Amino acid sequence: MTVLSNISFNAEGFMTDPKQWNKEIAAELAKQEGLETLTDAHWKIIDFCRATGLATGKSPTLRQITVGTGISTKDLFALFPKGPAKKVAKIAGLGKPEGCV
Amino acid sequence: MKTFLILGAGTAGTMIARKMAHALDLNQWKVIVVDKDEEHYYQPGFLFIPFGYYKREHVVKPIRGFIARGVEYVVSNVEALEPAENRVTLANGRVIQYDYLVVATGTDIHPEETEGLKDGGWGENIFDFYTYKGAAALASAISRFQGGRLLVNVVENPIKCPVAPLEFMFLADAYFTRKGIRDKVEITYATPLPGAFTKPVASAALSKILDEKHIHVEAEYNTGWVDSSRNMLVSYDERELPYDLMVSVPLNKGAAFLGAAGIADELNYVKVDKYTLQSTEYPNIWALGDAANIPASKAGAVIHFQMEAAFKNIRAHMQGKPMPDAFDGHALCYIETGFNKATLIDFDYTHEPYPGTYPLPVVGPFALLGQTLPNHWGKLAFRYMYFMMMHGIEIPLPNKFSMVGKRV
Ligand SMILES: Cc1cc2nc3c(=O)[nH]c(=O)nc-3n(C[C@H](O)[C@H](O)[C@H](O)COP(=O)(O)OP(=O)(O)OC[C@H]3O[C@@H](n4cnc5c(N)ncnc54)[C@H](O)[C@@H]3O)c2cc1C
């Protein structure tokens, strides 16, 4: 049994029910994304995404994260390499950030 | 006297000003429209400028010629909006107190937001085609281009007319083919999206066209900075893309005074209800066209479709009645695919673009997601329809999205 065994995911690996989420799950999902340890800087962003994601029903975009947390895009990429918006959404138990119209 | 104030005299501002001047009793209402510019741009025509198909006279007209009788037109930059005071301050010092406000200031490009984009090769081997000036400068660069790497980059979404960069590459492919140098030109498209377009069915169809035309797609590309000393575009995940000629679609943002007024999102787009188009913060403010933060394409055709709903809702609100009409997010885009062909997509908030036919009375039907000559005529006819619209002549395009003719 791991912390993830009772959790439901969609085909792309995003949790389907954000209510099932907790910090332990986040740490486990982070490992799957190649992040062995989550620092305070990581948590600041994860917490921000949780809060906006639950309030709006949508995962925040890259720009919403940088504007909302004051972290530069460069630093955000350093913390969550490759696609930060997608990666944080996954770790925060939210859906995939929507493409734009 | 009451004041109905409109900010921006582009596509949306011109249309709503005319409708209001016709509907309101001008003994009781003043209708004022403010624009920083004296020129009205037919922006869809910017696409044809870089290849010499359109000239200045096709796309630039005096704003004054489109302002309806009874409307006061003020030329000045809007400096500040204080929504709690119902007050707008202009650069020329004039302060306007309003009863109703429509924001129609559109969206503009911001190359200065990307490191190295504006200070290196901008205007030399880096250009935009989202402004008349940019498109005209690009025209001479393209006519001189003898081969090499052409890089087309969308910095960040949303952008207005999200298909325009694709159309640009399709036309570039045709242009260089005709010139006999297509085998010397490498075309690459760097986009933050996972594919060619935002909606899956259309994205697959458009990817196929890109493939056939040997246009390489660099997907999920988050533009970091430009190193113009090496002619290199670099992403945040450090993918380097070299260019000889770069065509950039820089970050698009709404007018800064909207962010400062506290009625807009992080890109300065006014927060509105996506069905009524009324501000979520102040009940006497509406936002139309590109300036609104609705999840619909930022396109002229969308403005045509939303105009009736916005107008009816504003009128009802003035009379204290419930708002009767809901905008459905309807968008209809002709996509120029080169060699005198075009394709067509039609969608709304809930339906993505499907293949089939678009049953337009008299001039249709048009092929959805297919590449045909009549669609190309449709695209060219769009310019005439646009200027008819700006003069207040009704055009025969039904407002609401319909599934008639579509294959799912
Ligand atoms: C290259 C390109 C191709 C396109 N192709 C298509 C297409 O094929 N089909 C389609 O439907 N649409 C297309 N579009 C999009 C279409 O042109 C726009 O969506 C439409 O014109 C937006 O209208 P608007 O009224 O919202 O804004 P605009 O028409 O841009 O008007 C905004 C006005 O506000 C004024 N303004 C801004 N800030 C201030 C301020 N602070 N003070 C005073 N005035 C201000 C500006 O001067 C401007 O006149 C294309 C756009 C581009 C750039």
Coordinates of C-alpha atoms and ligand atoms in Angstrom, one line a residue:
Chain A
M1 CA 0.0 0.0 0.0
T2 CA 1.3 3.4 -0.9
V3 CA -0.4 6.8 -0.2
L4 CA -1.5 6.8 -3.8
S5 CA -3.3 3.4 -4.0
N6 CA -6.8 4.8 -3.2
I7 CA -6.5 7.9 -5.3
S8 CA -8.1 8.2 -8.8
F9 CA -6.3 9.6 -11.7
N10 CA -7.2 10.4 -15.3
A11 CA -5.3 9.1 -18.3
E12 CA -2.8 12.0 -18.2
G13 CA -2.0 11.4 -14.5
F14 CA -4.0 14.3 -13.0
M15 CA -6.1 13.6 -9.9
T16 CA -9.8 13.6 -10.6
D17 CA -11.0 14.6 -7.2
P18 CA -9.0 17.5 -5.6
K19 CA -10.7 16.7 -2.2
Q20 CA -8.6 13.5 -1.9
W21 CA -5.4 15.5 -1.8
N22 CA -3.1 16.0 1.1
K23 CA 0.6 16.9 1.6
E24 CA 1.8 13.4 1.7
I25 CA 0.2 12.7 -1.6
A26 CA 1.8 15.9 -3.0
A27 CA 5.2 14.7 -1.9
E28 CA 4.7 11.3 -3.6
L29 CA 3.4 12.9 -6.8
A30 CA 6.4 15.3 -6.7
K31 CA 8.7 12.3 -6.7
Q32 CA 7.0 10.9 -9.8
E33 CA 7.7 14.3 -11.4
G34 CA 11.4 14.0 -10.5
L35 CA 11.4 16.3 -7.5
E36 CA 12.9 14.3 -4.5
T37 CA 12.3 17.0 -1.9
L38 CA 9.9 19.8 -1.7
T39 CA 11.4 23.0 -0.2
D40 CA 9.5 26.0 1.3
A41 CA 9.8 27.7 -2.1
H42 CA 8.1 24.8 -3.7
W43 CA 5.3 24.8 -1.1
K44 CA 4.7 28.5 -1.5
I45 CA 3.8 27.8 -5.1
I46 CA 1.9 24.6 -4.4
D47 CA -0.2 26.4 -1.7
F48 CA -0.9 29.3 -4.0
C49 CA -2.1 26.9 -6.8
R50 CA -4.2 24.9 -4.4
A51 CA -5.9 28.1 -3.2
T52 CA -6.6 29.6 -6.6
G53 CA -7.5 26.2 -8.1
L54 CA -10.1 25.5 -5.5
A55 CA -11.5 29.0 -5.6
T56 CA -11.8 29.3 -9.4
G57 CA -12.2 25.6 -10.3
K58 CA -9.3 25.9 -12.7
S59 CA -5.6 25.4 -12.4
P60 CA -3.7 28.8 -12.6
T61 CA -1.7 29.6 -15.7
L62 CA 2.0 30.3 -15.7
R63 CA 1.4 34.0 -15.6
Q64 CA -1.2 33.8 -12.8
I65 CA 1.4 32.0 -10.8
T66 CA 4.2 34.5 -11.4
V67 CA 1.9 37.5 -10.8
G68 CA 0.2 35.9 -7.8
T69 CA 3.4 34.7 -6.0
G70 CA 5.9 37.3 -7.1
I71 CA 8.3 34.6 -8.3
S72 CA 10.0 35.2 -11.6
T73 CA 9.3 32.8 -14.5
K74 CA 13.0 31.9 -14.5
D75 CA 12.9 30.9 -10.8
L76 CA 9.7 29.0 -11.4
F77 CA 11.3 26.9 -14.1
A78 CA 14.3 26.3 -11.8
L79 CA 11.9 25.0 -9.1
F80 CA 9.7 22.9 -11.4
P81 CA 11.8 22.2 -14.5
K82 CA 10.1 21.9 -18.0
G83 CA 6.5 22.8 -17.7
P84 CA 5.9 24.4 -14.2
A85 CA 2.2 25.2 -14.6
K86 CA 1.4 21.6 -15.6
K87 CA 3.7 20.1 -13.0
V88 CA 2.4 22.1 -10.1
A89 CA -1.2 21.4 -11.1
K90 CA -0.4 17.7 -11.0
I91 CA 1.4 17.9 -7.6
A92 CA -1.4 20.1 -6.2
G93 CA -4.1 17.5 -7.1
L94 CA -5.7 19.9 -9.6
G95 CA -6.8 19.4 -13.3
K96 CA -4.6 20.1 -16.3
P97 CA -4.3 23.9 -16.9
E98 CA -6.5 24.7 -19.8
G99 CA -5.0 25.6 -23.2
C100 CA -6.1 29.0 -24.3
V101 CA -8.8 29.9 -26.9
Chain B
M1 CA -27.7 65.1 -19.4
K2 CA -26.5 61.6 -18.9
T3 CA -23.3 60.3 -20.5
F4 CA -22.7 57.0 -22.3
L5 CA -19.0 56.7 -22.6
I6 CA -17.1 54.3 -24.9
L7 CA -13.3 53.9 -24.6
G8 CA -11.7 52.8 -27.9
A9 CA -13.0 53.4 -31.4
G10 CA -11.8 50.1 -33.0
T11 CA -14.0 47.3 -34.2
A12 CA -16.2 47.0 -31.1
G13 CA -16.3 50.7 -30.0
T14 CA -17.4 51.9 -33.4
M15 CA -20.2 49.4 -33.5
I16 CA -21.6 50.0 -30.0
A17 CA -21.3 53.8 -30.4
R18 CA -23.6 53.7 -33.4
K19 CA -26.1 51.4 -31.8
M20 CA -26.3 53.6 -28.7
A21 CA -26.6 56.8 -30.7
H22 CA -29.5 55.3 -32.6
A23 CA -31.3 53.8 -29.5
L24 CA -30.9 56.6 -26.9
D25 CA -32.8 59.9 -26.8
L26 CA -30.0 62.3 -27.6
N27 CA -31.8 65.1 -25.8
Q28 CA -31.1 63.2 -22.6
W29 CA -27.9 61.3 -23.4
K30 CA -24.5 62.3 -24.7
V31 CA -22.7 59.5 -26.4
I32 CA -18.9 60.0 -26.3
V33 CA -16.2 57.7 -27.8
V34 CA -12.5 58.3 -27.0
D35 CA -9.5 56.9 -28.9
K36 CA -5.8 57.8 -28.7
D37 CA -5.6 57.3 -32.4
E38 CA -7.1 59.0 -35.5
E39 CA -6.7 55.9 -37.7
H40 CA -8.8 52.8 -37.8
Y41 CA -6.9 49.6 -38.7
Y42 CA -8.5 46.6 -40.5
Q43 CA -6.2 44.2 -38.5
P44 CA -7.1 41.0 -40.3
G45 CA -5.5 42.6 -43.4
F46 CA -2.1 42.9 -41.6
L47 CA -1.7 39.2 -42.6
F48 CA -1.4 40.1 -46.3
I49 CA 0.9 43.1 -45.9
P50 CA 4.2 41.2 -45.4
F51 CA 3.7 39.4 -48.8
G52 CA 2.8 42.6 -50.7
Y53 CA -0.8 41.4 -51.3
Y54 CA -2.3 44.4 -49.4
K55 CA -1.0 47.9 -49.2
R56 CA -1.6 50.7 -46.6
E57 CA -4.8 51.9 -48.3
H58 CA -6.4 48.4 -47.8
V59 CA -6.1 48.5 -44.1
V60 CA -5.8 52.0 -42.8
K61 CA -8.8 54.4 -42.8
P62 CA -9.6 57.6 -40.8
I63 CA -11.6 56.8 -37.6
R64 CA -13.7 59.9 -38.2
G65 CA -15.3 58.3 -41.2
F66 CA -16.8 55.5 -39.1
I67 CA -18.2 57.6 -36.2
A68 CA -22.0 57.7 -36.3
R69 CA -23.9 60.9 -36.4
G70 CA -24.7 62.1 -32.9
V71 CA -21.6 60.6 -31.3
E72 CA -18.8 62.9 -30.0
Y73 CA -15.4 61.6 -30.9
V74 CA -12.5 62.7 -28.7
V75 CA -8.9 62.0 -29.6
S76 CA -6.8 61.5 -26.5
N77 CA -5.2 58.7 -24.6
V78 CA -7.2 57.4 -21.6
E79 CA -4.9 57.8 -18.6
A80 CA -7.1 56.7 -15.7
L81 CA -10.4 55.1 -14.8
E82 CA -11.8 55.5 -11.3
P83 CA -14.8 53.1 -11.4
A84 CA -16.0 53.9 -7.9
E85 CA -16.3 57.6 -9.0
N86 CA -17.6 56.9 -12.5
R87 CA -14.8 59.0 -13.8
V88 CA -12.3 58.8 -16.6
T89 CA -9.3 61.1 -17.0
L90 CA -7.7 61.8 -20.5
A91 CA -4.2 62.8 -21.4
N92 CA -5.4 66.1 -22.7
G93 CA -6.6 67.0 -19.2
R94 CA -10.3 66.4 -19.8
V95 CA -12.2 64.6 -17.1
I96 CA -15.4 62.7 -18.1
Q97 CA -18.1 61.7 -15.6
Y98 CA -20.1 58.8 -17.0
D99 CA -23.4 57.0 -16.3
Y100 CA -22.6 54.0 -18.4
L101 CA -19.2 52.9 -19.6
V102 CA -18.2 50.4 -22.4
V103 CA -14.5 49.4 -22.4
A104 CA -13.4 48.5 -26.0
T105 CA -9.7 49.3 -25.9
G106 CA -8.7 46.0 -27.4
T107 CA -5.3 44.3 -26.8
D108 CA -1.8 45.2 -27.9
I109 CA 1.6 43.6 -28.3
H110 CA 4.3 44.0 -25.6
P111 CA 7.7 43.0 -27.0
E112 CA 9.5 44.8 -24.1
E113 CA 8.2 42.0 -21.7
T114 CA 10.5 39.4 -23.2
E115 CA 14.1 39.8 -22.4
G116 CA 16.2 40.7 -25.4
L117 CA 13.4 40.9 -27.9
K118 CA 13.2 44.6 -28.2
D119 CA 16.8 45.7 -27.7
G120 CA 18.6 43.4 -30.2
G121 CA 17.4 42.7 -33.7
W122 CA 13.9 44.3 -33.5
G123 CA 13.3 45.9 -36.8
E124 CA 16.4 44.4 -38.4
N125 CA 15.8 40.6 -38.4
I126 CA 13.0 40.4 -35.8
F127 CA 9.5 41.7 -36.7
D128 CA 5.9 41.5 -35.8
F129 CA 2.8 41.6 -38.0
Y130 CA 0.3 42.5 -35.3
T131 CA 0.7 46.2 -36.0
Y132 CA 0.6 48.0 -39.3
K133 CA 4.1 49.4 -38.8
G134 CA 5.5 45.9 -38.0
A135 CA 3.8 44.3 -40.9
A136 CA 5.0 46.9 -43.4
A137 CA 8.6 46.6 -42.1
L138 CA 8.4 42.8 -42.4
A139 CA 7.2 43.2 -46.0
S140 CA 10.6 44.6 -47.1
A141 CA 12.5 42.0 -45.0
I142 CA 10.6 39.2 -46.7
S143 CA 11.1 40.6 -50.2
R144 CA 14.9 40.7 -49.5
F145 CA 15.0 37.2 -47.9
Q146 CA 17.0 34.8 -50.0
G147 CA 16.7 31.7 -47.8
G148 CA 17.6 30.6 -44.3
R149 CA 15.8 29.9 -41.0
L150 CA 12.4 31.6 -40.6
L151 CA 11.3 31.2 -37.0
V152 CA 7.7 32.1 -36.0
N153 CA 7.2 32.4 -32.3
V154 CA 4.1 33.0 -30.1
V155 CA 5.5 34.1 -26.7
E156 CA 2.4 33.5 -24.6
N157 CA -1.3 32.9 -24.9
P158 CA -3.9 34.2 -25.2
I159 CA -3.2 36.2 -28.4
K160 CA -5.7 37.9 -30.6
C161 CA -6.7 35.8 -33.7
P162 CA -4.9 32.7 -32.5
V163 CA -4.9 31.3 -36.1
A164 CA -3.0 34.3 -37.6
P165 CA 0.5 32.8 -36.9
L166 CA -0.5 29.6 -38.7
E167 CA -1.9 31.6 -41.6
F168 CA 1.3 33.6 -41.8
M169 CA 3.4 30.4 -42.2
F170 CA 1.0 28.9 -44.8
L171 CA 1.3 32.1 -46.8
A172 CA 5.1 32.2 -46.3
D173 CA 5.3 28.7 -47.6
A174 CA 3.3 29.6 -50.8
Y175 CA 5.2 32.9 -51.2
F176 CA 8.7 31.2 -51.1
T177 CA 7.5 28.3 -53.3
R178 CA 6.3 30.8 -56.0
K179 CA 9.6 32.6 -55.7
G180 CA 11.4 29.3 -56.3
I181 CA 13.4 29.3 -53.1
R182 CA 11.2 27.2 -50.8
D183 CA 13.9 24.5 -50.6
K184 CA 16.2 27.1 -49.1
V185 CA 13.8 28.2 -46.4
E186 CA 13.4 26.3 -43.1
I187 CA 10.1 27.3 -41.4
T188 CA 9.8 26.6 -37.6
Y189 CA 6.8 27.3 -35.4
A190 CA 7.5 27.7 -31.7
T191 CA 4.3 27.7 -29.6
P192 CA 3.5 27.3 -25.9
L193 CA 0.6 25.0 -26.9
P194 CA 0.9 21.3 -27.1
G195 CA 0.0 21.4 -30.8
A196 CA -1.1 23.7 -33.7
F197 CA -4.3 25.0 -32.1
T198 CA -6.3 25.1 -28.9
K199 CA -9.1 22.7 -29.8
P200 CA -8.3 19.0 -30.4
V201 CA -10.2 18.3 -33.7
A202 CA -9.1 21.5 -35.4
S203 CA -5.5 21.1 -34.0
A204 CA -5.2 17.7 -35.7
A205 CA -6.5 19.0 -39.0
L206 CA -4.2 22.0 -38.9
S207 CA -1.2 19.9 -37.8
K208 CA -1.7 17.8 -40.9
I209 CA -1.5 20.9 -43.1
L210 CA 1.7 22.1 -41.3
D211 CA 3.2 18.7 -41.9
E212 CA 2.3 18.7 -45.6
K213 CA 3.9 22.1 -46.0
H214 CA 7.1 20.9 -44.2
I215 CA 6.7 23.4 -41.3
H216 CA 8.4 22.1 -38.2
V217 CA 6.4 22.6 -34.9
E218 CA 8.3 23.2 -31.6
A219 CA 5.4 22.5 -29.2
E220 CA 5.1 23.4 -25.5
Y221 CA 7.8 26.1 -26.1
N222 CA 7.8 28.6 -23.2
T223 CA 9.8 31.5 -24.6
G224 CA 12.5 32.7 -22.2
W225 CA 14.7 35.3 -23.9
V226 CA 16.3 36.3 -27.1
D227 CA 20.1 36.3 -27.6
S228 CA 20.4 38.5 -30.6
S229 CA 24.2 38.4 -30.6
R230 CA 23.8 34.8 -31.7
N231 CA 20.4 35.1 -33.4
M232 CA 19.0 32.6 -30.9
L233 CA 15.7 32.2 -29.2
V234 CA 15.9 30.4 -25.9
S235 CA 13.1 28.8 -23.9
Y236 CA 12.9 28.5 -20.1
D237 CA 13.8 24.9 -20.4
E238 CA 16.8 26.0 -22.5
R239 CA 15.8 24.7 -25.9
E240 CA 17.7 26.9 -28.4
L241 CA 16.2 27.8 -31.7
P242 CA 18.4 29.7 -34.3
Y243 CA 16.9 32.1 -36.7
D244 CA 17.9 34.3 -39.7
L245 CA 14.5 36.0 -39.7
M246 CA 12.2 35.9 -36.7
V247 CA 8.5 36.8 -36.8
S248 CA 7.4 37.3 -33.2
V249 CA 3.9 37.5 -31.7
P250 CA 4.9 39.1 -28.4
L251 CA 2.9 39.0 -25.2
N252 CA -0.6 40.5 -25.7
K253 CA -2.1 42.7 -23.0
G254 CA -5.0 45.0 -22.5
A255 CA -4.6 48.7 -21.7
A256 CA -2.6 49.4 -18.5
F257 CA -5.2 51.8 -17.0
L258 CA -7.7 48.9 -16.7
G259 CA -5.3 46.9 -14.5
A260 CA -4.7 50.0 -12.4
A261 CA -8.5 50.5 -12.1
G262 CA -8.9 47.2 -10.4
I263 CA -11.5 45.8 -12.8
A264 CA -9.2 43.5 -14.8
D265 CA -7.2 40.3 -14.6
E266 CA -3.4 39.8 -14.6
L267 CA -3.2 40.6 -18.4
N268 CA -5.4 43.8 -18.0
Y269 CA -8.5 42.1 -19.5
V270 CA -11.7 43.4 -17.9
K271 CA -13.4 40.7 -15.8
V272 CA -16.9 40.3 -17.2
D273 CA -19.7 37.7 -17.0
K274 CA -19.0 35.6 -20.2
Y275 CA -22.7 35.6 -21.1
T276 CA -23.9 39.1 -20.4
L277 CA -20.5 40.9 -20.9
Q278 CA -21.2 43.0 -17.8
S279 CA -18.3 43.8 -15.5
T280 CA -18.3 41.5 -12.5
E281 CA -17.2 44.4 -10.3
Y282 CA -19.3 47.4 -11.4
P283 CA -22.9 47.0 -12.9
N284 CA -22.6 50.1 -15.1
I285 CA -19.5 48.9 -16.9
W286 CA -19.4 46.6 -19.9
A287 CA -16.4 45.3 -21.9
L288 CA -16.6 44.3 -25.5
G289 CA -14.2 42.8 -28.0
D290 CA -10.6 41.9 -27.2
A291 CA -10.6 44.0 -24.0
A292 CA -12.9 41.5 -22.2
N293 CA -11.5 38.4 -20.4
I294 CA -14.1 35.9 -21.8
P295 CA -12.8 32.5 -22.8
A296 CA -13.6 33.1 -26.5
S297 CA -11.3 33.9 -29.4
K298 CA -10.2 37.5 -29.6
A299 CA -11.5 38.1 -33.1
G300 CA -13.6 40.6 -35.2
A301 CA -16.2 37.9 -36.0
V302 CA -16.7 37.3 -32.3
I303 CA -17.4 41.0 -31.8
H304 CA -20.1 40.9 -34.5
F305 CA -21.7 37.9 -32.8
Q306 CA -21.6 39.5 -29.3
M307 CA -22.8 42.9 -30.2
E308 CA -26.5 42.2 -30.3
A309 CA -26.4 40.4 -26.9
A310 CA -24.4 43.3 -25.3
F311 CA -26.7 45.9 -26.7
K312 CA -29.9 44.3 -25.5
N313 CA -28.4 43.6 -22.1
I314 CA -27.3 47.2 -21.6
R315 CA -30.7 48.5 -22.8
A316 CA -32.5 46.2 -20.4
H317 CA -30.2 47.2 -17.5
M318 CA -31.0 50.9 -18.2
Q319 CA -34.7 50.1 -17.9
G320 CA -34.2 48.0 -14.8
K321 CA -35.3 44.8 -16.5
P322 CA -33.5 41.4 -16.3
M323 CA -30.8 41.0 -19.0
P324 CA -32.4 39.0 -21.9
D325 CA -29.6 37.8 -24.0
A326 CA -26.7 35.4 -23.5
F327 CA -23.6 35.5 -25.7
D328 CA -22.6 31.9 -26.5
G329 CA -18.9 32.5 -27.3
H330 CA -19.5 32.0 -31.0
A331 CA -16.4 32.4 -33.2
L332 CA -16.1 31.9 -37.0
C333 CA -12.6 32.1 -38.6
Y334 CA -11.5 31.8 -42.1
I335 CA -7.9 30.4 -42.1
E336 CA -5.9 31.3 -45.2
T337 CA -3.8 28.2 -46.1
G338 CA -1.9 29.5 -49.1
F339 CA -2.2 29.0 -52.9
N340 CA -5.6 30.8 -53.0
K341 CA -7.1 28.3 -50.6
A342 CA -8.6 28.7 -47.1
T343 CA -10.3 26.6 -44.5
L344 CA -13.0 27.6 -42.0
I345 CA -13.7 26.9 -38.3
D346 CA -16.9 27.6 -36.4
F347 CA -17.2 27.1 -32.6
D348 CA -18.5 28.4 -29.3
Y349 CA -18.0 28.1 -25.5
T350 CA -19.1 24.5 -25.5
H351 CA -18.6 23.1 -29.1
E352 CA -15.2 22.8 -30.6
P353 CA -14.7 23.2 -34.4
Y354 CA -16.0 20.2 -36.4
P355 CA -15.7 19.3 -40.1
G356 CA -18.7 19.6 -42.4
T357 CA -20.2 22.6 -44.2
Y358 CA -21.2 26.1 -43.0
P359 CA -24.5 26.9 -44.6
L360 CA -24.4 30.6 -45.3
P361 CA -27.3 31.9 -47.3
V362 CA -26.6 33.1 -50.9
V363 CA -22.8 33.0 -50.7
G364 CA -22.3 29.6 -49.0
P365 CA -22.0 26.8 -48.2
F366 CA -18.4 26.9 -47.1
A367 CA -16.3 23.8 -46.2
L368 CA -15.4 23.5 -42.5
L369 CA -11.9 22.3 -41.9
G370 CA -11.4 21.6 -45.7
Q371 CA -9.1 23.7 -47.9
T372 CA -11.1 25.3 -50.8
L373 CA -11.1 28.2 -53.2
P374 CA -14.5 29.5 -52.1
N375 CA -13.2 29.7 -48.5
H376 CA -10.4 31.9 -49.8
W377 CA -12.9 34.2 -51.5
G378 CA -14.8 34.2 -48.1
K379 CA -11.6 35.5 -46.4
L380 CA -11.1 38.2 -49.0
A381 CA -14.9 39.2 -48.9
F382 CA -14.4 39.5 -45.1
R383 CA -12.7 42.8 -45.7
Y384 CA -15.7 44.3 -47.5
M385 CA -18.1 42.9 -44.9
Y386 CA -15.9 44.4 -42.2
F387 CA -16.1 47.9 -43.6
M388 CA -19.8 47.5 -44.2
M389 CA -20.1 46.6 -40.5
M390 CA -18.1 49.7 -39.6
H391 CA -20.5 51.8 -41.6
G392 CA -23.4 50.3 -39.8
I393 CA -24.7 48.1 -42.6
E394 CA -26.1 44.8 -41.4
I395 CA -24.3 41.7 -42.7
P396 CA -26.1 38.3 -43.1
L397 CA -24.3 36.3 -40.5
P398 CA -26.5 34.6 -37.9
N399 CA -25.3 35.4 -34.4
K400 CA -25.9 32.2 -32.6
F401 CA -23.7 29.1 -33.1
S402 CA -25.5 26.2 -34.8
M403 CA -24.7 22.5 -35.4
V404 CA -26.4 22.5 -38.9
G405 CA -24.0 21.0 -41.5
K406 CA -21.5 19.8 -39.0
R407 CA -20.2 16.2 -38.8
V408 CA -19.2 15.0 -35.3
Ligands
LIG1 C1 -2.7 39.9 -37.8 C2 -4.2 39.9 -37.3 C3 -5.1 39.1 -38.0 C4 -6.4 39.0 -37.6 N1 -7.3 38.2 -38.4 C5 -8.6 38.2 -38.0 C6 -9.5 37.4 -38.8 O1 -9.1 36.8 -39.8 N2 -10.8 37.3 -38.4 C7 -11.2 38.0 -37.3 O2 -12.4 38.0 -37.0 N3 -10.4 38.8 -36.5 C8 -9.0 38.8 -36.9 N4 -8.2 39.6 -36.1 C9 -8.6 40.2 -34.8 C10 -9.5 41.5 -34.9 O3 -8.8 42.4 -35.8 C11 -9.6 42.0 -33.5 O4 -10.2 41.0 -32.7 C12 -10.6 43.2 -33.5 O5 -10.2 44.2 -34.4 C13 -10.6 43.7 -32.1 O6 -11.5 44.8 -31.9 P1 -11.6 45.7 -30.6 O7 -12.6 46.7 -30.9 O8 -11.7 44.8 -29.4 O9 -10.1 46.3 -30.5 P2 -9.4 47.2 -31.6 O10 -10.1 47.2 -32.9 O11 -8.0 46.9 -31.5 O12 -9.6 48.7 -31.0 C14 -9.1 49.2 -29.8 C15 -9.0 50.7 -29.9 O13 -8.7 51.2 -28.6 C16 -7.8 52.3 -28.7 N5 -7.1 52.4 -27.4 C17 -6.3 51.4 -26.8 N6 -5.9 51.8 -25.6 C18 -6.3 53.1 -25.5 C19 -6.1 54.1 -24.5 N7 -5.4 53.9 -23.3 N8 -6.7 55.3 -24.7 C20 -7.4 55.6 -25.8 N9 -7.6 54.7 -26.8 C21 -7.1 53.4 -26.6 C22 -6.9 51.9 -29.8 O14 -6.2 53.0 -30.4 C23 -7.9 51.2 -30.8 O15 -8.4 52.1 -31.8 C24 -6.8 39.7 -36.5 C25 -6.0 40.5 -35.8 C26 -4.6 40.6 -36.2 C27 -3.7 41.5 -35.4

